[in-house]
XYZ file of C-alpha atoms in Angstrom:
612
model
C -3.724 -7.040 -27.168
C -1.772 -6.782 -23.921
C -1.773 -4.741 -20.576
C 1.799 -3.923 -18.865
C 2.573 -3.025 -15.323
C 3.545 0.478 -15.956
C 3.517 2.044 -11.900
C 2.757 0.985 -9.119
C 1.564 3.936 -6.420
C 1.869 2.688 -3.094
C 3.569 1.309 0.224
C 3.487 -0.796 3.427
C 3.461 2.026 5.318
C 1.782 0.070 8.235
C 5.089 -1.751 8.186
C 8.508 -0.888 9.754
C 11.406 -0.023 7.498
C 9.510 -1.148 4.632
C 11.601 1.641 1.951
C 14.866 1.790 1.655
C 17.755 3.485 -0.271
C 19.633 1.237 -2.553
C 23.525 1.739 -1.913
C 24.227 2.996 -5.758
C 22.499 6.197 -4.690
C 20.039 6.537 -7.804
C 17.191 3.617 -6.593
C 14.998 3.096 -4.188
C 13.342 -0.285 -2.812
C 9.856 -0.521 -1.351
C 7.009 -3.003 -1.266
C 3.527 -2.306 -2.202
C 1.137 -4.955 -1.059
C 2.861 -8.419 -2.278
C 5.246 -6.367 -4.702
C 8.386 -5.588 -4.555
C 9.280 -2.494 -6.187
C 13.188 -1.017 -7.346
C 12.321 2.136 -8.392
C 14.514 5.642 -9.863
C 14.663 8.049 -7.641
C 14.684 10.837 -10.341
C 12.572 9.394 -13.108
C 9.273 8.139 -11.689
C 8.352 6.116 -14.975
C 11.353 3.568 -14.302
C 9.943 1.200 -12.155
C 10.880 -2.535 -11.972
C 8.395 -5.011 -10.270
C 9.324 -8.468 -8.297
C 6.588 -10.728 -8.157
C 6.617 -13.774 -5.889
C 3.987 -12.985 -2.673
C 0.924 -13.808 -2.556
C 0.260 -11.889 0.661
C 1.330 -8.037 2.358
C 5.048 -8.077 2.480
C 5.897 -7.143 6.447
C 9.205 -6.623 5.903
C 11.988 -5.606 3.498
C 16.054 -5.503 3.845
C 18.782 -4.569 1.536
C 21.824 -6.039 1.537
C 25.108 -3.413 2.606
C 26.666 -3.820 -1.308
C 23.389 -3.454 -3.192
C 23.084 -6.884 -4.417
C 20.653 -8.559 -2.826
C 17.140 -7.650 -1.052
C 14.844 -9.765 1.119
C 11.273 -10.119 1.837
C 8.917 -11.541 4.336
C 5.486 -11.838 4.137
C 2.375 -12.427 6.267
C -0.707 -15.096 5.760
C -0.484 -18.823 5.221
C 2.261 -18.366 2.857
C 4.896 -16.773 5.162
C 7.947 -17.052 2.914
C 11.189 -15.288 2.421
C 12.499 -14.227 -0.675
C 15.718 -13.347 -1.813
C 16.319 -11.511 -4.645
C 19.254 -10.923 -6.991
C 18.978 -6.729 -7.485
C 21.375 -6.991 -10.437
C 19.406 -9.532 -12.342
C 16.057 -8.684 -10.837
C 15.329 -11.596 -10.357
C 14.396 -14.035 -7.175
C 17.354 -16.541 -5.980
C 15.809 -18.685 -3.210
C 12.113 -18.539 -1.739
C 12.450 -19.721 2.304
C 8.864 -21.420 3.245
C 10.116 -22.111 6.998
C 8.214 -20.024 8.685
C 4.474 -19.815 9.278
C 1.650 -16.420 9.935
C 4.548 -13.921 9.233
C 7.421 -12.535 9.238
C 8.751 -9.558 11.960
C 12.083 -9.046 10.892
C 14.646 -9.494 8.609
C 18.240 -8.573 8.880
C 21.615 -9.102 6.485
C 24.576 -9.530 8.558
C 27.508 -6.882 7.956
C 29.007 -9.134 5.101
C 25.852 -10.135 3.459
C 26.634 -13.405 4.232
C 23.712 -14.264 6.550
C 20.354 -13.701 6.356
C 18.432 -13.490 10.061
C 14.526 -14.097 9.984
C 12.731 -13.570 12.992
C 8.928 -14.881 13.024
C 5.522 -13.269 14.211
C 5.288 -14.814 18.070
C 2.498 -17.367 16.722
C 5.664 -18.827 14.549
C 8.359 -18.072 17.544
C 11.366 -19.255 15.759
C 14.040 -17.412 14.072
C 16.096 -18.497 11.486
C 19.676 -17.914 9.687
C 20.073 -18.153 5.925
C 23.215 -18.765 3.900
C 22.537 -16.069 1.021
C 25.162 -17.524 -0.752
C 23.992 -21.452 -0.883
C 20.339 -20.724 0.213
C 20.740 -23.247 3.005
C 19.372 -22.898 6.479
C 22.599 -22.680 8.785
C 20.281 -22.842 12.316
C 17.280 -21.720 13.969
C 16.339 -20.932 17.570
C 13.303 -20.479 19.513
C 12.207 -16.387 19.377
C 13.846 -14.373 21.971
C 12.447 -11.592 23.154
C 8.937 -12.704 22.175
C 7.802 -10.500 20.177
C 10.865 -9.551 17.842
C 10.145 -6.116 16.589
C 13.561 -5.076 15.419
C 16.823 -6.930 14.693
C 20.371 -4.907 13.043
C 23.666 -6.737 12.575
C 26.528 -5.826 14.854
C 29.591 -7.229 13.271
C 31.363 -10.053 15.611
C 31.182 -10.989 19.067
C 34.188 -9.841 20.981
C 35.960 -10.636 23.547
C 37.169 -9.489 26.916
C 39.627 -7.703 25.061
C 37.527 -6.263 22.241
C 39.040 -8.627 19.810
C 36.318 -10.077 17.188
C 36.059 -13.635 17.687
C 34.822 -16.412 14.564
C 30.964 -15.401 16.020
C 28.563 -13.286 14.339
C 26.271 -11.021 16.042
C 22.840 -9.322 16.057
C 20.974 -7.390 18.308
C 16.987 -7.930 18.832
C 14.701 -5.690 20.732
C 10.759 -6.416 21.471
C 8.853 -5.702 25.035
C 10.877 -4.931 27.724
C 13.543 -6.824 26.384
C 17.254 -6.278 24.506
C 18.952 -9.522 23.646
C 22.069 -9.708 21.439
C 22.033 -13.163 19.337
C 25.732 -14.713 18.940
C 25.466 -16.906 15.748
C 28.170 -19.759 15.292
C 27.789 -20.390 11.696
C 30.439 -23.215 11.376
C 28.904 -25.387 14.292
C 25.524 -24.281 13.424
C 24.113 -22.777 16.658
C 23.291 -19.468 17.943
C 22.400 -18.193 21.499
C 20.228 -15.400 23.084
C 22.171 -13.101 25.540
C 20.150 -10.623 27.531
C 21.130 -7.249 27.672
C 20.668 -5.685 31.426
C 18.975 -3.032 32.687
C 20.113 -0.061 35.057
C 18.993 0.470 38.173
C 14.881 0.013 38.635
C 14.239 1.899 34.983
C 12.623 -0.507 32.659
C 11.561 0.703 29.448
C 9.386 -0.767 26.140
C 12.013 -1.419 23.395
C 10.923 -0.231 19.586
C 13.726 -0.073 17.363
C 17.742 -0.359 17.562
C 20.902 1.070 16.111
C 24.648 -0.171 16.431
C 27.417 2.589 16.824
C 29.803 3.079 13.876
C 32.360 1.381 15.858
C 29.922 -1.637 17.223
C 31.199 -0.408 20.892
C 27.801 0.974 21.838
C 23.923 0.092 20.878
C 20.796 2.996 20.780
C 18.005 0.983 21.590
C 14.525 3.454 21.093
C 11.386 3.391 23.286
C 7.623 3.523 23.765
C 8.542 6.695 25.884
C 10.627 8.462 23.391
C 13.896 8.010 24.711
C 16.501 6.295 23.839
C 18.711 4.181 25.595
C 22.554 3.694 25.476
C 24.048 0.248 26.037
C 27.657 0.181 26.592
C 28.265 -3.686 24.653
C 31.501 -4.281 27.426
C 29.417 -4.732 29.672
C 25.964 -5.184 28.207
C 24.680 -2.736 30.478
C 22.362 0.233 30.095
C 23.863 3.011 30.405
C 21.213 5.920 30.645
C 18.393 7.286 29.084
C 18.351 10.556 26.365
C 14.688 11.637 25.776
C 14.246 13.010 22.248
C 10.850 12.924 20.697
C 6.826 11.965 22.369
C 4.793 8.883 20.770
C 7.832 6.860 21.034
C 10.588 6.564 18.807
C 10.002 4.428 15.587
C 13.338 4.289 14.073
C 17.085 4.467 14.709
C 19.588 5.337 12.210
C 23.716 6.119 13.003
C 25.016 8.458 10.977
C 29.203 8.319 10.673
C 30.715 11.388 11.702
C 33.999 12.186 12.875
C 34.988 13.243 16.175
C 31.638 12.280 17.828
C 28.167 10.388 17.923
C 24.951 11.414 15.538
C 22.000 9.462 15.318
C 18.987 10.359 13.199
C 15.507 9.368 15.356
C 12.218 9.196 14.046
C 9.364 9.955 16.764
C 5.987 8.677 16.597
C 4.651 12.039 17.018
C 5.986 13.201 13.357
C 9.158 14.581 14.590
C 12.475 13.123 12.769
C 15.491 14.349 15.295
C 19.452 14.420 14.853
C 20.835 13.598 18.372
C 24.903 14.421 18.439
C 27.839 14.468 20.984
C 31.208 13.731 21.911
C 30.355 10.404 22.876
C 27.016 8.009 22.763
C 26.244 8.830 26.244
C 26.966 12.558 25.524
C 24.453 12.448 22.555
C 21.881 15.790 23.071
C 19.180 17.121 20.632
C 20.995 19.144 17.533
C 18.214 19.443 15.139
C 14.760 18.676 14.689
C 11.817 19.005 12.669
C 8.079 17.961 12.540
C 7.007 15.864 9.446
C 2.619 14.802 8.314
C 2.902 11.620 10.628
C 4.630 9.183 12.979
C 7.939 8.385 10.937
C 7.604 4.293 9.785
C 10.634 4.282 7.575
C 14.216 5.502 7.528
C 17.077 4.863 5.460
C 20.455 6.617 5.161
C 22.129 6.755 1.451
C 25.294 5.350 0.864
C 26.942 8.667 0.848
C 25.908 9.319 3.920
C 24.442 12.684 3.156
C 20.497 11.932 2.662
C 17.566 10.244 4.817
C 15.042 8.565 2.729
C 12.168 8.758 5.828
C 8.189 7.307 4.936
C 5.317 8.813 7.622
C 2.192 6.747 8.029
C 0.650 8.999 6.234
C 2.118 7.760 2.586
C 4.811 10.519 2.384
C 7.806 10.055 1.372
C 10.738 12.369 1.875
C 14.454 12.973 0.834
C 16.191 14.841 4.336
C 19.848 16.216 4.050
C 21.894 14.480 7.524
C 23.617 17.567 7.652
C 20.455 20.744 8.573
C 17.340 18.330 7.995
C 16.206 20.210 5.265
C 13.402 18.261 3.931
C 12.155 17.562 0.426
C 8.750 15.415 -0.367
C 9.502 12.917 -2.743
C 6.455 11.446 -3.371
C 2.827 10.858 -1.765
C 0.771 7.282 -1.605
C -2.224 6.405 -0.166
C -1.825 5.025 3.190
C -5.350 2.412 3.515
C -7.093 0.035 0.919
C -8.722 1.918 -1.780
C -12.497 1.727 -3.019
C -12.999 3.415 -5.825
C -11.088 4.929 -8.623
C -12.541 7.635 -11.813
C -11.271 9.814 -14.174
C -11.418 13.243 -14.372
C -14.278 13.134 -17.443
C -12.800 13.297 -20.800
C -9.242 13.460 -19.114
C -6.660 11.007 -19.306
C -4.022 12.822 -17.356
C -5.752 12.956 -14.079
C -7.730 10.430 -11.976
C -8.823 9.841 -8.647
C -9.315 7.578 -5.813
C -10.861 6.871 -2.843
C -8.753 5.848 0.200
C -9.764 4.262 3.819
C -7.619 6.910 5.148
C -10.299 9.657 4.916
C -8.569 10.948 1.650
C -9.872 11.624 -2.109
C -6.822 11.889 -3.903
C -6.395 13.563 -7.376
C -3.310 11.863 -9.508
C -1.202 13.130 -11.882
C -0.741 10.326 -14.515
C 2.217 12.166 -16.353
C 4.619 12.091 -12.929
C 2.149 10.107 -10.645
C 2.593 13.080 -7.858
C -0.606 13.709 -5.974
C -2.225 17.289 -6.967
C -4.685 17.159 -5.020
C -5.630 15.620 -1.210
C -8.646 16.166 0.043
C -9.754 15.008 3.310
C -13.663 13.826 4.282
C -15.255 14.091 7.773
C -13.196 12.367 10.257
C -13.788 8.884 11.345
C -15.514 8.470 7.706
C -13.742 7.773 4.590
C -14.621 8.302 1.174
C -16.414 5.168 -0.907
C -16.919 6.600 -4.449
C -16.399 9.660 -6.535
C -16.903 11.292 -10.115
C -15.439 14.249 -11.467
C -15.188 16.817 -14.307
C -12.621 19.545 -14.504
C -14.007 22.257 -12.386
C -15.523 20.162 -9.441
C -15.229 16.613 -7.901
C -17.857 14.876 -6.093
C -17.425 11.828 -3.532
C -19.990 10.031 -1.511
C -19.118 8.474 2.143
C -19.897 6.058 3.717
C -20.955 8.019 6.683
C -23.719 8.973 3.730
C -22.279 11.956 3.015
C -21.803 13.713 -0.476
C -19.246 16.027 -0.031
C -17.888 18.426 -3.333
C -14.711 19.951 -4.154
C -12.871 22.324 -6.006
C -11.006 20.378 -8.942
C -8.476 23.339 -8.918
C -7.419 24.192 -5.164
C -8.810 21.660 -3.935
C -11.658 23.455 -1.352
C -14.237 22.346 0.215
C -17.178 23.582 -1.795
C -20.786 22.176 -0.069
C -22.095 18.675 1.494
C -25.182 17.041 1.946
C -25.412 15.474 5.195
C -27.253 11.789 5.202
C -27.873 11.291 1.789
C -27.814 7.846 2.026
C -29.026 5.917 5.393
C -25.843 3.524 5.757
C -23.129 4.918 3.387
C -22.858 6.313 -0.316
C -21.688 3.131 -2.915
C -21.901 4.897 -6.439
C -22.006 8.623 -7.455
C -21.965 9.767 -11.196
C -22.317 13.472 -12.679
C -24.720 14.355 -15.406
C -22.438 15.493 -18.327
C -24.658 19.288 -18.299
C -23.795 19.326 -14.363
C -26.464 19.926 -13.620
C -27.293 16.789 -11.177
C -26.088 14.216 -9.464
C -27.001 10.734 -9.400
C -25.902 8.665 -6.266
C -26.669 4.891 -4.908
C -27.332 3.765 -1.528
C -26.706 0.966 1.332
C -29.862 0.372 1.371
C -30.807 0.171 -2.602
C -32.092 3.857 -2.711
C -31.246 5.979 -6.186
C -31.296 9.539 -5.812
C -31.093 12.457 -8.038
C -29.609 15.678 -6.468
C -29.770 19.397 -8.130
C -26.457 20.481 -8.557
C -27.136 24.302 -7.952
C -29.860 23.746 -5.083
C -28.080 20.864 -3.735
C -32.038 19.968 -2.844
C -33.108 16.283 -3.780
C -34.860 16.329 -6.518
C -35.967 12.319 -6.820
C -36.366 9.479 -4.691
C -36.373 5.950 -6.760
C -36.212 2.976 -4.360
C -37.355 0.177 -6.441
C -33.988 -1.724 -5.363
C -34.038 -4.010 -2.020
C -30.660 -4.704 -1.879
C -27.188 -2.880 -1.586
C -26.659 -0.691 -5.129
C -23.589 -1.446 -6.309
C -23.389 0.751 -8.925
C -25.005 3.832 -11.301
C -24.266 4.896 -14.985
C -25.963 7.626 -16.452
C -27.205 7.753 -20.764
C -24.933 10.313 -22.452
C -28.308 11.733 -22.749
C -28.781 12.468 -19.461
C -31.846 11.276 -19.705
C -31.976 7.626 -18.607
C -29.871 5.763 -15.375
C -29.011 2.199 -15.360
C -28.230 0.662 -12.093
C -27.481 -2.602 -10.462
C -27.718 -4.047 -7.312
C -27.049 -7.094 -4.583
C -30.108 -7.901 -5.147
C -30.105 -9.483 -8.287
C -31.504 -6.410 -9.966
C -30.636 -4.599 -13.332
C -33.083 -1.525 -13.737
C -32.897 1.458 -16.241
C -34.675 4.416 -15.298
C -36.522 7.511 -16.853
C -35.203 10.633 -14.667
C -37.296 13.003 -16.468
C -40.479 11.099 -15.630
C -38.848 9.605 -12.319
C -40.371 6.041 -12.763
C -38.480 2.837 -13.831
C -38.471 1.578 -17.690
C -36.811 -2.166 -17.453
C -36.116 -4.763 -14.762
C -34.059 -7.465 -15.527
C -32.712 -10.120 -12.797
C -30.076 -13.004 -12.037
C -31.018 -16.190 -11.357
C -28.890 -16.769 -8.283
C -26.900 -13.766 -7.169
C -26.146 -10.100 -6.725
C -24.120 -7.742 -9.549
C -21.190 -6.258 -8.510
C -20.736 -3.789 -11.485
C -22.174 -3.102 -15.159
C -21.237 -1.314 -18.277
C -23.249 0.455 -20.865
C -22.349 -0.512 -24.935
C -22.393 2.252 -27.067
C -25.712 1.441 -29.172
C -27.181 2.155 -25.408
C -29.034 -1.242 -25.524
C -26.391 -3.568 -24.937
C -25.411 -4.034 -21.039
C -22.855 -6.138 -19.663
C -22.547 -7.016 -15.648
C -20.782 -9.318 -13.462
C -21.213 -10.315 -9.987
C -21.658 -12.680 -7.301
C -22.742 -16.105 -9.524
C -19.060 -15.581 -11.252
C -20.367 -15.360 -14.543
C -20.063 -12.378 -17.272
C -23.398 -11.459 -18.704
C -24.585 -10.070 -21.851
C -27.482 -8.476 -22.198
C -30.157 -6.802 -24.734
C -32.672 -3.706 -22.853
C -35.019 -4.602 -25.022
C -35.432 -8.756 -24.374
C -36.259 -10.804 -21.007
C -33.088 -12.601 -20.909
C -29.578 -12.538 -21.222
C -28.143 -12.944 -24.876
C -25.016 -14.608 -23.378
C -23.545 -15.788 -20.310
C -19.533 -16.672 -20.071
C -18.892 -18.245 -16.733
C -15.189 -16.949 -14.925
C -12.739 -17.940 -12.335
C -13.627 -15.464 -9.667
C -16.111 -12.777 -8.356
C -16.081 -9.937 -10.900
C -16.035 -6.674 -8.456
C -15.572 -4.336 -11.042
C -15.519 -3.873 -15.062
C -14.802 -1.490 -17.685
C -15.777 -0.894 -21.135
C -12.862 0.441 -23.563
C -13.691 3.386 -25.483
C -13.437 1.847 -29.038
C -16.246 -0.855 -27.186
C -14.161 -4.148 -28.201
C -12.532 -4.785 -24.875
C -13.710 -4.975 -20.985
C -11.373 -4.564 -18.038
C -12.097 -6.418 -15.179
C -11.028 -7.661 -11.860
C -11.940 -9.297 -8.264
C -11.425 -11.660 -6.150
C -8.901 -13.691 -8.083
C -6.129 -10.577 -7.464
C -5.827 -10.121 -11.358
C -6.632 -7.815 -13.768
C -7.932 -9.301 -16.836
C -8.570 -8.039 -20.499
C -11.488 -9.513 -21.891
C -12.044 -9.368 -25.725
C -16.098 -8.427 -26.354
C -15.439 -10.671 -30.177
C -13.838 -13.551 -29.385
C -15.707 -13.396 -26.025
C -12.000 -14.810 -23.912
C -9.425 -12.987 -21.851
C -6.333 -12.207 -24.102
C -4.699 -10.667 -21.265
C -3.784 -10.913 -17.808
C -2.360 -8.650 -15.503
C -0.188 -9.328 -11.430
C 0.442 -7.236 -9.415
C -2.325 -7.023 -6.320
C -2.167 -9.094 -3.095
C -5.457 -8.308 -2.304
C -8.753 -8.211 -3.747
C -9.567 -5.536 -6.731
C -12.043 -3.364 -5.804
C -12.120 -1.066 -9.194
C -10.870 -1.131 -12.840
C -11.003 1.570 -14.994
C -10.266 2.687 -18.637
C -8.550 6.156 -19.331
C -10.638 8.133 -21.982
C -8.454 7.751 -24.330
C -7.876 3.587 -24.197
C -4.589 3.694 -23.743
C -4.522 2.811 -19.906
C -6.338 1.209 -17.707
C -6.080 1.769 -13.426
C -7.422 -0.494 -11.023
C -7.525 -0.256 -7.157
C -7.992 -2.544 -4.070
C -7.244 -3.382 -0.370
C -4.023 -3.795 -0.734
C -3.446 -0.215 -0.527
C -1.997 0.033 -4.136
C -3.119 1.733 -7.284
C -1.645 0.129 -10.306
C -1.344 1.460 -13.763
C -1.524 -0.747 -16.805
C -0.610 0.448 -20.148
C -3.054 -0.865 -22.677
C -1.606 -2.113 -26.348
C -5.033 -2.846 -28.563
């Protein structure tokens, strides 16, 4: 009895360059939450998973040959890891720095790793990636460092590369090229100068193919040329609104392109004779501001991310655009299959979307988006409709095969919808409240036809009898109640001792319950006596559990970032699962037992395969 990581959907995509090509042209590397993930970019089953943060990874860089990739973190734990991408496994962990990382940067040979710290930390350092040893760190300059690129060696008057390496940082109102002396161990700020009375907010950078020239991208959507003779600005070339994000070069003979991604969704190729030449050539408008860009090794394909979760493939040479994949883009509440399907499930995301999943290729079939400045908090579904509850407190229905908007009940709940189940006729609805109210809504009339508000606290969560007779539901405050719908009164009460349940499940005899909850303890019990039959104390807060189909196993997960497999006849976990950086705020079983998916706030949705 096992589970196994088997995909991971997700991705930073509040975080800069966070996905990147790898250089042999078939992978892809991203992180999701504290994972990094080398996935096939034709075959969305092969997925490889680096575990070793505890925290959201900020940043992510691969090395120019393909062989090595490093991660920053933020939180207490604000290390660096390298990684071997051959092995797939991690070569040094860096614990310098504290609160987070900014940026990360290999120089041109892959010799040299350059950390910059958050502002609170205000140090950068440089990292042999050969030894692992810290060759010399600095005090932050410009303060904040939002993007740092490698730009070969210092030169000289002549332009003559000298023994000194050399990387440009941007943050503020401020360009500064570091010159790193690795074999006395020091490195230096030098401030790049502005032209004329023009100042501008810096965003991201790019180095020309020939290190001669930097693109330096602003809060204004321009971008600026500094000529690196004289470390000068040399003018501005506006391209995009919302500022630009990111800055690629593209090589190209005879001239200057540069791919720009805009904060208003637009990704641009800029082109010309020379850098200062450079005018728009191409551009087209993407679902977002543009967070991510990286150019294949072949030069021939942008891998861009918008902040919306969408990834896409773009040929350098007409922009035609291809989505790769979707992701949610905020922490996730709730997750449900499609009843009596285990191909398709959904979730609930903080970005105002209910998302429908494919589980054979993990695409997204379905997005459907709630009121804005709400976001959807829980959801059940059969095959020809889908249901989700707000937390606005409105129940809003779709159509499970285009995906329209089919009716909503305004204020359902006073304070947000927490649970929402379908009868298995359809011909109701059964949905919890902030404020401990159950309600039972006709499906056809959409007019409520009970009101049961025995609970005082916060439900938590509502299962209905196969029946469709009888509820069960659980509640903050201490409360486990089954109901009669038919004869809309309540049948049982039973009750904690100390604190709230999170979540419940229903055995199949229909008289054995188990819940979890706030006194982080797993409790058996029996409809039909006072008190609990057992009680199995755990690590953590439970926030959610599952009950396999075959009844010998629960799913279940919290506060301790791990999913765990808990065997309902030997009464222990037999199986644990990493993979969140953030707590689990659902756990599910497919119908069918063979997977299980849980969600949380660290924006991922993870599928385990389940071996019984």
């Amino acid at each position: 009895m096992s589970i196994e990581l088997e995909h991971a959907i997700g991705c930073n995509v509040g975080f800069k360059s966070i996905c990147h090509f790898h250089p042999n042209g078939n992978h892809y590397v991203k992180a999701v939450g504290g994972v990094v993930i080398v996935g096939d970019l034709s075959d969305p089953h092969e997925q490889t998973f680096l575990h070793g943060h505890d925290d959201f990874i900020t940043c992510l860089a691969v090395s120019n040959d393909g062989r090595l990739a490093a991660s920053g973190q933020q939180g207490q734990n604000a290390d660096v890891i390298l990684w071997d991408l051959n092995s797939r496994r991690q070569l040094y962990c860096f614990q310098e720095q504290d609160h987070g990382i900014d940026c990360l940067c290999f120089s041109f040979d892959d010799r040299y790793l350059f950390s910059a710290g958050m502002a609170t930390d205000a140090r950068v350092f440089v990292y042999d990636t050969q030894s692992g040893l810290i060759i010399c760190w600095a005090q932050l300059h410009p303060k904040p460092t939002i993007s740092v690129v490698s730009g070969g060696f210092v030169r000289d008057i002549k332009r003559r590369d000298t023994h000194e390496y050399q990387f440009a940082a941007c943050g503020g109102k401020t360009i500064a090229v570091w010159h790193l002396d690795a074999m006395k161990g020091e490195m230096t700020p030098q401030q790049i100068g502005n032209a004329g009375k023009q100042t501008r907010e810096y965003t991201s950078l790019a180095f020309a193919s020939d290190y001669e020239h930097l693109f330096a991208g602003t809060t204004t959507g321009d971008v600026a040329v500094v000529l690196m003779k004289n470390r000068v600005v040399q003018q501005f070339i506006p391209c995009c609104s919302g500022g630009v994000t990111m800055l690629i070069c593209i090589p190209a003979q005879g001239g200057t392109r540069l791919a720009v991604g805009g904060g208003d969704g637009t990704a641009t190729i800029l082109s010309g004779p020379t850098p200062c030449d450079i005018r728009e050539e191409r551009q087209v408008t993407l679902d977002g501001p543009l967070m991510s860009m990286s150019l294949s090794s072949n030069k021939m394909d942008l891998l861009t991310v918008s902040s919306q979760g969408t990834a896409y493939l773009m040929r350098t040479k007409d922009l035609a655009v291809k989505v790769h994949n979707q992701v949610s883009s905020g922490a996730l509440y709730d997750v449900a299959y499609v009843a009596g399907v285990s191909e398709l499930f959904l979730t609930c995301c903080g970005d105002g979307l209910v998302t429908l999943w494919d589980a054979n290729d993990y695409s997204a079939k379905l997005r459907c988006p709630v009121r804005t400045r709400s976001y959807p908090t829980a959801v059940a579904a059969t095959e020809d409709i889908l249901v989700a509850g707000c937390n606005d407190g409105r129940l809003q229905s779709y159509d499970c095969a285009q995906g329209q908007n089919l009716w909503h009940i305004d204020n359902a709940h006073k304070g947000g919808v927490t649970s929402v189940k379908l009868a298995s006729n359809c011909r109701f609805i059964v949905s919890g409240g902030v404020e401990g109210d159950l309600r039972i809504w006709e499906m056809k009339t959409r007019d409520m036809a009970s009101h049961l508000s025995e609970h005082k606290g916060r439900i938590t969560e509502v299962q209905i009898f196969p029946n469709d007779q009888y509820a069960i539901s659980c509640s903050r405050d201490r409360c486990l109640l089954t109901w009669d719908l038919r004869q809309q009164k309540r049948l049982t009460a039973h009750r904690e001792r100390h604190g709230g349940i999170n979540c419940l499940a229903v055995a199949a005899n229909q008289t054995t319950v188990y819940t979890a909850g706030q006194e982080r303890q797993l409790t058996y019990w029996d409809l039909r006596m006072a008190d609990p039959i057992a009680v199995y104390p755990m690590e953590e807060e439970i926030h959610s559990i599952s009950l396999s189909p075959d009844g010998q196993h629960l799913a279940m997960a919290g506060t301790g970032l791990v999913v765990k497999v808990w065997d309902l006849n030997q009464h222990a976990v037999v199986s644990r699962g990493v993979g969140h950086s953030r707590p689990i705020q659902k756990v599910t079983f497919s119908p069918d037992g063979k997977q299980v998916v849980s969600v949380g706030l660290d924006h991922a949705a993870l599928v385990w395969n389940f071996y019984a």
